[in-house]
mmCIF file of C-alpha atoms and ligand atoms in Angstrom:
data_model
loop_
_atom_site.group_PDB
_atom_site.id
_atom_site.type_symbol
_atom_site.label_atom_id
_atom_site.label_comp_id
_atom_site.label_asym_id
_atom_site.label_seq_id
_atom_site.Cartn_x
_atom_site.Cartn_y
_atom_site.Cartn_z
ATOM 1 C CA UNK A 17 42.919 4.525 6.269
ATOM 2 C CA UNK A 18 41.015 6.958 4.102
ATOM 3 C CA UNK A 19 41.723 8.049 0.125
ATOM 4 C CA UNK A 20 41.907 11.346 -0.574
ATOM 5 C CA UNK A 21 40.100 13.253 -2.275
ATOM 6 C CA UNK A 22 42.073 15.337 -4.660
ATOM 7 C CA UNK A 23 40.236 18.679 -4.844
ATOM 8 C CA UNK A 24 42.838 19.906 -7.303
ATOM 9 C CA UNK A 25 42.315 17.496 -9.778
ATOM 10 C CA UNK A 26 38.432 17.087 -9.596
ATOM 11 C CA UNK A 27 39.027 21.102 -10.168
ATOM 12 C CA UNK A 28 40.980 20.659 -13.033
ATOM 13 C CA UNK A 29 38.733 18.754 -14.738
ATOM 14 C CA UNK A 30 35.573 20.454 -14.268
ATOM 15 C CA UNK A 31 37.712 23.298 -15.967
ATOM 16 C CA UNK A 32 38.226 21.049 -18.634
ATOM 17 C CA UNK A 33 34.591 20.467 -19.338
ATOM 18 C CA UNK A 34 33.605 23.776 -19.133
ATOM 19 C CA UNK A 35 36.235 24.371 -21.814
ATOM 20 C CA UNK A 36 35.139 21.983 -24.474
ATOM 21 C CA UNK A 37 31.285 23.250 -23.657
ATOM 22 C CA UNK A 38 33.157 27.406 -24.522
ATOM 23 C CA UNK A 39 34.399 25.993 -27.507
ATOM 24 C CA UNK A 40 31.191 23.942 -28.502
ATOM 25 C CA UNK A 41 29.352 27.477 -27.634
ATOM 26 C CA UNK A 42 31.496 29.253 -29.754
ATOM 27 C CA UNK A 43 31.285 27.300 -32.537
ATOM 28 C CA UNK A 44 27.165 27.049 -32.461
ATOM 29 C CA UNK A 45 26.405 30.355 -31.590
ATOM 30 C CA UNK A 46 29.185 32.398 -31.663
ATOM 31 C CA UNK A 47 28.824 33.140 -27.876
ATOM 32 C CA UNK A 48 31.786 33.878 -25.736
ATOM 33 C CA UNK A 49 30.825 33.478 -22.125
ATOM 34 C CA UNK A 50 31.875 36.544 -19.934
ATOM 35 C CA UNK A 51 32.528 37.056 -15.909
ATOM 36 C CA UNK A 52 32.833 40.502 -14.838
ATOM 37 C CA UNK A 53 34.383 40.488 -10.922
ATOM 38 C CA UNK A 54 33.447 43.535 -8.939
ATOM 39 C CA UNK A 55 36.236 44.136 -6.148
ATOM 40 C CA UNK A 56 36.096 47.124 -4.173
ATOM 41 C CA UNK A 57 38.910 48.144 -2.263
ATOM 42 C CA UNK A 58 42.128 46.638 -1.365
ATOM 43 C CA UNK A 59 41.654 43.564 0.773
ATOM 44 C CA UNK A 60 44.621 41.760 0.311
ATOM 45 C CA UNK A 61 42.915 38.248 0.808
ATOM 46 C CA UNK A 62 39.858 39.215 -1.866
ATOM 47 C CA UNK A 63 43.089 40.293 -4.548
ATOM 48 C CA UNK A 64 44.521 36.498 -4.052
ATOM 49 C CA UNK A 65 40.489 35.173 -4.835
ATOM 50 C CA UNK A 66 40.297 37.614 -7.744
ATOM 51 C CA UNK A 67 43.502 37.073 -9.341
ATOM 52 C CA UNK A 68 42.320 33.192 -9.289
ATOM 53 C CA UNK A 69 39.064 33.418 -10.750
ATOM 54 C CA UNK A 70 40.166 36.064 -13.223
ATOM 55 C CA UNK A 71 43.314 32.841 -14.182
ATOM 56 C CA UNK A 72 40.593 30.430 -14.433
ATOM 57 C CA UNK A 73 38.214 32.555 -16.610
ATOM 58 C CA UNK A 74 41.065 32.990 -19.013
ATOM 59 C CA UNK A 75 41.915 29.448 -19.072
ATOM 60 C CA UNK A 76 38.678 28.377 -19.718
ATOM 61 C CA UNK A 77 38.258 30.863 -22.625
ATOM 62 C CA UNK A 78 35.485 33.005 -20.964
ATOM 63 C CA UNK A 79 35.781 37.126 -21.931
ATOM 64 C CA UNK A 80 36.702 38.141 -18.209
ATOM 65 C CA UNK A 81 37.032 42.070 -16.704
ATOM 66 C CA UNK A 82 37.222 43.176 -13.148
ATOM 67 C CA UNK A 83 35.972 46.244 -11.869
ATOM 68 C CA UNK A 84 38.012 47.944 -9.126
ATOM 69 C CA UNK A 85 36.220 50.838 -7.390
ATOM 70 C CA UNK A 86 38.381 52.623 -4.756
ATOM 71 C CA UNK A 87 37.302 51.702 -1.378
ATOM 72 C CA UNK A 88 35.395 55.132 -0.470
ATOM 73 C CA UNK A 89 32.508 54.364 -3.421
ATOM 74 C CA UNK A 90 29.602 55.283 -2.384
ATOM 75 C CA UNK A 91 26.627 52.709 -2.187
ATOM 76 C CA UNK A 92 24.735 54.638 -5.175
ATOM 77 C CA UNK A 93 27.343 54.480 -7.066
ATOM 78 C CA UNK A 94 28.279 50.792 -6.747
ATOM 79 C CA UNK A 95 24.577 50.020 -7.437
ATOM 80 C CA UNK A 96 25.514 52.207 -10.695
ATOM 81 C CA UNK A 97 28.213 50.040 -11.939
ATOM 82 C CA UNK A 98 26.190 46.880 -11.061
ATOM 83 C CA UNK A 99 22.840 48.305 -13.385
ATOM 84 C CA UNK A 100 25.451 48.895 -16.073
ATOM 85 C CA UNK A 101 26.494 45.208 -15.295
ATOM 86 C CA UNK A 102 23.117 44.022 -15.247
ATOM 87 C CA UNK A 103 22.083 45.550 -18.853
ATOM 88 C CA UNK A 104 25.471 44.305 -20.682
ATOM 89 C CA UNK A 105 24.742 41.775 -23.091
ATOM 90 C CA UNK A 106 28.359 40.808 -23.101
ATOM 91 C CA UNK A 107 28.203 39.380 -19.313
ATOM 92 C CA UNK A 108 26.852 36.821 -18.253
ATOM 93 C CA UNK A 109 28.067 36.502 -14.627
ATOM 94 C CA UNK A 110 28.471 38.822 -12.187
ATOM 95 C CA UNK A 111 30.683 38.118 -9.035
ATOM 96 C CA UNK A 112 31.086 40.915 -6.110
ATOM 97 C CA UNK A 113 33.603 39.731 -4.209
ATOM 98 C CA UNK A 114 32.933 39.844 -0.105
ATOM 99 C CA UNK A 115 33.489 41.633 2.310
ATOM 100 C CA UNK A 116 32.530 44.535 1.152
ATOM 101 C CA UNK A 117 33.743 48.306 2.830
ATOM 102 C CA UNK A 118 31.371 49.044 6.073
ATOM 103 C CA UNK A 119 29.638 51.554 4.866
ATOM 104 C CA UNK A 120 27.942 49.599 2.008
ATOM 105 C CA UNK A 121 25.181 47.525 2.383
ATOM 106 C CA UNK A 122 26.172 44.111 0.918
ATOM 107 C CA UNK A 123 22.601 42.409 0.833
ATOM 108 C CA UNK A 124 21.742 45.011 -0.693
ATOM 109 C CA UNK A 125 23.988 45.043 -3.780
ATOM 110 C CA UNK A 126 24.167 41.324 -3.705
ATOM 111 C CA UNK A 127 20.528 41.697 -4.672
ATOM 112 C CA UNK A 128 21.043 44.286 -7.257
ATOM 113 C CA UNK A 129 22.574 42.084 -9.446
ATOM 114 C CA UNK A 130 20.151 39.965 -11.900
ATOM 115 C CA UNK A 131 19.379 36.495 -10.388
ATOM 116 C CA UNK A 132 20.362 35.507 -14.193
ATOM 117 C CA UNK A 133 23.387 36.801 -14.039
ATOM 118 C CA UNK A 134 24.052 35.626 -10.229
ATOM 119 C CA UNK A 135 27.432 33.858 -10.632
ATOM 120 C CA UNK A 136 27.721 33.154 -7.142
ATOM 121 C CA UNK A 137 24.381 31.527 -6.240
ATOM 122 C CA UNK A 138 23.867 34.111 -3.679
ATOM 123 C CA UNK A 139 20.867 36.223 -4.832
ATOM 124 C CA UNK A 140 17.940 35.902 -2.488
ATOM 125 C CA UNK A 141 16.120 34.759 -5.364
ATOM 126 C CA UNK A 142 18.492 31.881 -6.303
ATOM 127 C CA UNK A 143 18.172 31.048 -2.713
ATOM 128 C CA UNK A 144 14.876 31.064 -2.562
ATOM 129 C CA UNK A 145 14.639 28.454 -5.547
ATOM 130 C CA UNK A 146 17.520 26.066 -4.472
ATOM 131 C CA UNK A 147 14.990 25.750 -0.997
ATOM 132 C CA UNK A 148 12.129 25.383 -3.167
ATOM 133 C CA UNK A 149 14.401 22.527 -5.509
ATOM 134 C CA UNK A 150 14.064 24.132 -8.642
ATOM 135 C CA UNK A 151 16.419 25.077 -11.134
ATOM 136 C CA UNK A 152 18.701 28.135 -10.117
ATOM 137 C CA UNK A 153 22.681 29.016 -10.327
ATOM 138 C CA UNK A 154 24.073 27.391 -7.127
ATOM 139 C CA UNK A 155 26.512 28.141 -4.803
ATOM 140 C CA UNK A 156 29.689 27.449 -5.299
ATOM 141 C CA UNK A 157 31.323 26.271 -2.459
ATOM 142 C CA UNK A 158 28.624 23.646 -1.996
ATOM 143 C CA UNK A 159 28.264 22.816 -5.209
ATOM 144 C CA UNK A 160 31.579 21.725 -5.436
ATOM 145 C CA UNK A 161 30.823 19.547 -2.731
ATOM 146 C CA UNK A 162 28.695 17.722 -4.238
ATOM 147 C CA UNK A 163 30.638 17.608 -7.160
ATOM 148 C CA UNK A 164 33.660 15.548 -4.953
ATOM 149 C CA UNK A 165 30.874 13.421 -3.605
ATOM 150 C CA UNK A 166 29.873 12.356 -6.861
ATOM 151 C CA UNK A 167 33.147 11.491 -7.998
ATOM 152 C CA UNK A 168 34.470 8.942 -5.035
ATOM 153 C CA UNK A 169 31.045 7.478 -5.918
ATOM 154 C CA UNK A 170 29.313 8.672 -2.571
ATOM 155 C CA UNK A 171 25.601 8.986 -3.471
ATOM 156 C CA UNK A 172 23.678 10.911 -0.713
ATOM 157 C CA UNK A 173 20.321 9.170 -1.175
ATOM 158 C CA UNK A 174 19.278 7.491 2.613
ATOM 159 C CA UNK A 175 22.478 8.395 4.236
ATOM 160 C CA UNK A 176 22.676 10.410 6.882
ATOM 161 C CA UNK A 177 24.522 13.711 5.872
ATOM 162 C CA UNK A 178 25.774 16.196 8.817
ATOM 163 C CA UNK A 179 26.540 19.612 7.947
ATOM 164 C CA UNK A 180 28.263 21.463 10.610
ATOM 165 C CA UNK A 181 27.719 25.372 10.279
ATOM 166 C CA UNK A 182 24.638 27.204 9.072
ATOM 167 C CA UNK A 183 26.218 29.954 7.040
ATOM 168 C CA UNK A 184 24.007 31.357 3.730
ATOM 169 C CA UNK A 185 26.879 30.888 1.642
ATOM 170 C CA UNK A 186 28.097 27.521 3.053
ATOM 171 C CA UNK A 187 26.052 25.615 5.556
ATOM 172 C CA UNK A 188 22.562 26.044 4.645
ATOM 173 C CA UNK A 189 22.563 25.671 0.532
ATOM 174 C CA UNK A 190 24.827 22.497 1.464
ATOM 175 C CA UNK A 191 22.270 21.091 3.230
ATOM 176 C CA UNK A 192 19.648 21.569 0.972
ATOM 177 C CA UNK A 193 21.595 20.379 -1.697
ATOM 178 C CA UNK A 194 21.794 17.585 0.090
ATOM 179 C CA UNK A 195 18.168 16.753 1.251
ATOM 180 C CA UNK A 196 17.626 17.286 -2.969
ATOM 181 C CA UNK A 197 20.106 14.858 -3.122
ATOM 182 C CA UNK A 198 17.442 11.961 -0.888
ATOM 183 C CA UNK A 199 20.118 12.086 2.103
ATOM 184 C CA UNK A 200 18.729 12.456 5.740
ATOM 185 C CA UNK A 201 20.116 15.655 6.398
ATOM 186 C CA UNK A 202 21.320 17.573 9.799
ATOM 187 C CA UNK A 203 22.363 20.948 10.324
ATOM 188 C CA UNK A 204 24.876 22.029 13.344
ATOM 189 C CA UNK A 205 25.667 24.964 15.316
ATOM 190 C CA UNK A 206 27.199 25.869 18.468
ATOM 191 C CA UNK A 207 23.704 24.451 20.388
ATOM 192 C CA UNK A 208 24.441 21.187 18.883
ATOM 193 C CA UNK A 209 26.403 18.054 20.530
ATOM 194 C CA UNK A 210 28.654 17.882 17.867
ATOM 195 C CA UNK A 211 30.181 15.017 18.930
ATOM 196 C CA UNK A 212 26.924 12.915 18.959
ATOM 197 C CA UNK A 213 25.588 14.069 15.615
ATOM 198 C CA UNK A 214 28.889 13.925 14.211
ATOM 199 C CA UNK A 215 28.976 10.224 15.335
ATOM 200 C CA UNK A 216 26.013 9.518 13.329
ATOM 201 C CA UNK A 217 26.962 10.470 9.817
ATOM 202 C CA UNK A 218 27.670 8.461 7.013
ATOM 203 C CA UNK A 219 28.891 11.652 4.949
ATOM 204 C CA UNK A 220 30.290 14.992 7.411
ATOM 205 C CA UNK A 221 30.898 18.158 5.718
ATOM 206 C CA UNK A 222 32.561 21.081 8.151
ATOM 207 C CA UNK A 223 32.172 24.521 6.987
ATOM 208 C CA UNK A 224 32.921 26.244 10.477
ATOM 209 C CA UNK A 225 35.989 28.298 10.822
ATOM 210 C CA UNK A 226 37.187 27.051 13.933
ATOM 211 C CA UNK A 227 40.518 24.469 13.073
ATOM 212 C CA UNK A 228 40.212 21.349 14.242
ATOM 213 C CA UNK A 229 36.725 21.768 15.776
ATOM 214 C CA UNK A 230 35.963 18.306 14.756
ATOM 215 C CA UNK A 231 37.659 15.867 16.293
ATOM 216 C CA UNK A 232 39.316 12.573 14.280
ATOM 217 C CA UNK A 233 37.514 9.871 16.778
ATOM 218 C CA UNK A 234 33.993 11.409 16.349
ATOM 219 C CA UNK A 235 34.330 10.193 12.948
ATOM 220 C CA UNK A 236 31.676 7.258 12.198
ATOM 221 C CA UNK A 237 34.347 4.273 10.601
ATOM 222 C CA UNK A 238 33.801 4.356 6.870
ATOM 223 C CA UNK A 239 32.412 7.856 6.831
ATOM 224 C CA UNK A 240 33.439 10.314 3.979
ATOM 225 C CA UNK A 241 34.942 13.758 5.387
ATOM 226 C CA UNK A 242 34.305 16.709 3.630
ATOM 227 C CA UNK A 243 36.621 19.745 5.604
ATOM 228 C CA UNK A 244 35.170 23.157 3.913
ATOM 229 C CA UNK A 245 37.146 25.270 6.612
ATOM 230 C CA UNK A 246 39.817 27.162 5.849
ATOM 231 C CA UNK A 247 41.861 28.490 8.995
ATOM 232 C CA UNK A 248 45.179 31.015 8.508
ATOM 233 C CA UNK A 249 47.474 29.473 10.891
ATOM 234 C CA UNK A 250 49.645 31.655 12.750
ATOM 235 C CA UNK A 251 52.953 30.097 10.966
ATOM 236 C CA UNK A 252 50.912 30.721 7.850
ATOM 237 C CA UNK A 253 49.448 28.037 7.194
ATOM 238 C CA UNK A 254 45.890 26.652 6.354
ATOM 239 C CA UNK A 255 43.999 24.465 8.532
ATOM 240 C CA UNK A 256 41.126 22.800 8.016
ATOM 241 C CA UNK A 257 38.056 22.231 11.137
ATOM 242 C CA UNK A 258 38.342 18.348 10.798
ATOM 243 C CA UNK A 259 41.259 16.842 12.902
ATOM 244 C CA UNK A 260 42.443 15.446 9.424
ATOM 245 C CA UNK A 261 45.022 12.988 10.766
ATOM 246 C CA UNK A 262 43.149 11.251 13.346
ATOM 247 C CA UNK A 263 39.626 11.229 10.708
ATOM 248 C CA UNK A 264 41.614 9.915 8.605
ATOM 249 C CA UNK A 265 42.029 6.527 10.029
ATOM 250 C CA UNK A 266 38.182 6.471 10.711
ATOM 251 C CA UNK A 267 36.874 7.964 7.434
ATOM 252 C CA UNK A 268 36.566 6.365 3.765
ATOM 253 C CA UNK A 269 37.158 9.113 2.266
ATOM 254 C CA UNK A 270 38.232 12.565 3.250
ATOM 255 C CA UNK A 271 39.617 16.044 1.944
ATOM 256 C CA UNK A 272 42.607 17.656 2.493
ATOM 257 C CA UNK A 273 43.347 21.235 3.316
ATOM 258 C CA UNK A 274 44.443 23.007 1.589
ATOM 259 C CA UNK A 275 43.595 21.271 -1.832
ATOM 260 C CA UNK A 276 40.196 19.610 -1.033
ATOM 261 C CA UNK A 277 37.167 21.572 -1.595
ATOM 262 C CA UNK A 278 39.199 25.279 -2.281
ATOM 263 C CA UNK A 279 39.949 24.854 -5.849
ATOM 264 C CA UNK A 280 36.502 23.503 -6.054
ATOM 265 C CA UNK A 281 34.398 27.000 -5.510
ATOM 266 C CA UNK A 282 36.531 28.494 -8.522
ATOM 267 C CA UNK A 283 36.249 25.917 -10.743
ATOM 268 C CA UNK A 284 31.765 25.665 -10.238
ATOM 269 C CA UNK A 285 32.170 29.510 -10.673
ATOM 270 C CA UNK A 286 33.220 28.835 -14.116
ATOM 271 C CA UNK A 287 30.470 26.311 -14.308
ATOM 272 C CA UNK A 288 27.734 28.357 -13.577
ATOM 273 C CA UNK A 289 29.174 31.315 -15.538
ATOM 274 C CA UNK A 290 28.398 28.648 -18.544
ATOM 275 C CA UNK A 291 25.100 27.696 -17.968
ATOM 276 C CA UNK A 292 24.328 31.433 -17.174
ATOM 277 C CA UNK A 293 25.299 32.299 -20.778
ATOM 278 C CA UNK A 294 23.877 29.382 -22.043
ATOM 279 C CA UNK A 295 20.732 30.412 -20.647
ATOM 280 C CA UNK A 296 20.252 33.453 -22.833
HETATM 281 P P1 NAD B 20 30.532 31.665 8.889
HETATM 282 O O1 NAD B 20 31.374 32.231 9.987
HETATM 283 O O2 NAD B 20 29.612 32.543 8.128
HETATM 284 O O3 NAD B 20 29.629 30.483 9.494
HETATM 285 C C1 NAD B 20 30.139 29.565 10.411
HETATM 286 C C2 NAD B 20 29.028 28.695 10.945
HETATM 287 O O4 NAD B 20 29.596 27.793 11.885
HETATM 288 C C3 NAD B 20 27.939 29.475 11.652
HETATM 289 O O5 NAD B 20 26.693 29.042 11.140
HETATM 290 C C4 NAD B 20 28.058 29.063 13.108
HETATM 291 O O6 NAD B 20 26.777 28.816 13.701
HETATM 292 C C5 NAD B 20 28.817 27.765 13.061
HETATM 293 N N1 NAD B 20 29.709 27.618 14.208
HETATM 294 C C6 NAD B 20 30.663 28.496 14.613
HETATM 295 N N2 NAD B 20 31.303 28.003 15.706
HETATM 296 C C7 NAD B 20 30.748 26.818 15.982
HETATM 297 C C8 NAD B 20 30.974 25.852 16.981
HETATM 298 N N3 NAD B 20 31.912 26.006 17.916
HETATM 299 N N4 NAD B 20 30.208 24.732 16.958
HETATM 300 C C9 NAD B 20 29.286 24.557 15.999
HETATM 301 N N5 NAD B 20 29.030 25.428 15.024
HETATM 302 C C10 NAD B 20 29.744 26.567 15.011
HETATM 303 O O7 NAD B 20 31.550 30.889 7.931
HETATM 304 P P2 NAD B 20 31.411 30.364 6.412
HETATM 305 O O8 NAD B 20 31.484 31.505 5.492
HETATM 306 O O9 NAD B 20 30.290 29.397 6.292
HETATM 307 O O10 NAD B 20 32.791 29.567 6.294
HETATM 308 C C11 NAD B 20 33.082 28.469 7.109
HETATM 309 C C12 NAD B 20 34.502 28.007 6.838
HETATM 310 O O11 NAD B 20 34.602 27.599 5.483
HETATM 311 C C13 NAD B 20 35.568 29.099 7.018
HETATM 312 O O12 NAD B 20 36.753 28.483 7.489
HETATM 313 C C14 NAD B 20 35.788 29.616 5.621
HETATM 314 O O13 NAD B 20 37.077 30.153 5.433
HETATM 315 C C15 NAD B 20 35.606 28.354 4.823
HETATM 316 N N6 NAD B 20 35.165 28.569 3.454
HETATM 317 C C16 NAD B 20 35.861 27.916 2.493
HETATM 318 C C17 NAD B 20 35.495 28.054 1.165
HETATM 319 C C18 NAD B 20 36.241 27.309 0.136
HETATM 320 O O14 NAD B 20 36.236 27.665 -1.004
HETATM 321 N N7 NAD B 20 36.905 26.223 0.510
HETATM 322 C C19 NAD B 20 34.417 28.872 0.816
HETATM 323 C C20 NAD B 20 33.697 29.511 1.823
HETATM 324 C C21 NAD B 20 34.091 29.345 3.146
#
């Protein structure tokens, strides 16, 4: 039977060390770290993210504003608020939350704002140098990842790591991270025999969107389970796309959902919003 992983707490306590390194920042250079969320529009599900990040900023003692553009801005003018972003001293991170309206081109803002200043590890730039294994701010989600991984004592180096889903946000940084991290990395999509790869891994992280995709007795005995999907359920609740109580009974270690890797990807966001001021 597997341990859990308790996303929550992990969470809690990278909050916690970003919070001593605010204060230590504060005291040395009288620097107050500061997040600036861009949401346009009123998509229910990106107020929910936004209200959390904005909670966490706070708590973590960062200066934190959101900008809230009605939904009809026009491209230009969202590239506007992003240059005036961009040439604030006062922030250091900048975070446009996605999706973004149709009409607006989101690569395109995404790489307006300063790779510097790139809270979310999604500039092309950042991209490029997390491929290339050099220092850059990270994305979150995955970083989190390999944040859990490091604390149930799971080192990646000569494993065999599958990553199911090739997303730029999700699948592909997380596989990078871990090939950086000396595992023997894998990357799934819907060509793949999930079943047999799946079977092979010593560490299995799902970032899909399909619930249960993954099922429980693919699950290599001893593996750890890392379930990055989140699926709305039509009785409202989340799923994840690991069978988690069938893995379960195969895995080492596995995450729930919800409460696995979610509170992670808020909680690196703070992170890299620290080394991001730190930086300057
Ligand atoms: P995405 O839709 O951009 O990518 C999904 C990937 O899965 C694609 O690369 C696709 O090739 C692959 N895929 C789809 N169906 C497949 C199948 N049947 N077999 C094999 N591969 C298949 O999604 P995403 O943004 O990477 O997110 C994936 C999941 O993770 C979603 O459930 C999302 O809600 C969740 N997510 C969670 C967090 C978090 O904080 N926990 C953050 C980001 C995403």
């Amino acid at each position: 039977m597997a341990q859990l992983i308790d996303g929550k707490a992990v969470a809690a306590r990278v909050r916690a060390e970003v919070k001593a390194e605010v204060e230590q920042l504060k005291a040395s250079r009288g620097l107050v770290p500061g997040l600036t969320v861009v949401r346009v529009g009123e998509d229910p599900a990106s107020k929910i993210y936004v209200t959390g990040k904005k909670k966490a900023a706070e708590e973590v003692g960062f200066n934190s504003w959101e900008e809230h553009p009605d939904e009809s801005i026009t491209e230009d003018a969202l590239l506007a608020i992003i240059d005036r972003l961009n040439k604030d001293p006062a922030v250091h991170g900048i975070l446009v939350q996605l999706p973004l309206p149709k009409h607006i081109d989101s690569e395109r803002i995404i790489s307006a704002v300063r790779p510097e200043k790139d809270a979310d590890g999604f500039h092309p730039m950042n991209a490029g140098k997390l491929s290339l294994g050099k220092p850059a701010l990270r994305p979150c989600t995955p970083f989190g990842v390999m944040r859990l991984l490091q604390e149930v004592g799971c080192n990646p180096a000569g494993k065999r790591a599958v990553v199911v889903g090739r997303s730029n946000i999700v699948g592909k940084p997380m596989a990078l991270m871990l090939l950086q991290a000396d595992a023997t990395v894998t990357v799934c999509h819907r060509k793949s025999d999930l079943k047999f790869e799946v079977g092979m891994a010593d560490i299995v992280v799902a970032a899909v969107g399909v619930p249960e995709l993954i099922k429980g007795e693919w699950i290599k005995p001893g593996a750890v389970v890392i379930d990055v999907g989140m699926n709305r359920m039509p009785d409202g609740k989340l799923k994840g796309d690991v069978e988690f109580e069938k893995a379960k009974e195969r895995a080492s270690f596995i995450t729930p959902v919800p409460g696995g890797v979610g509170p992670m990807t808020i909680a690196m966001l703070m992170r890299n919003t620290l080394d991001a001021a730190k930086a300057t």
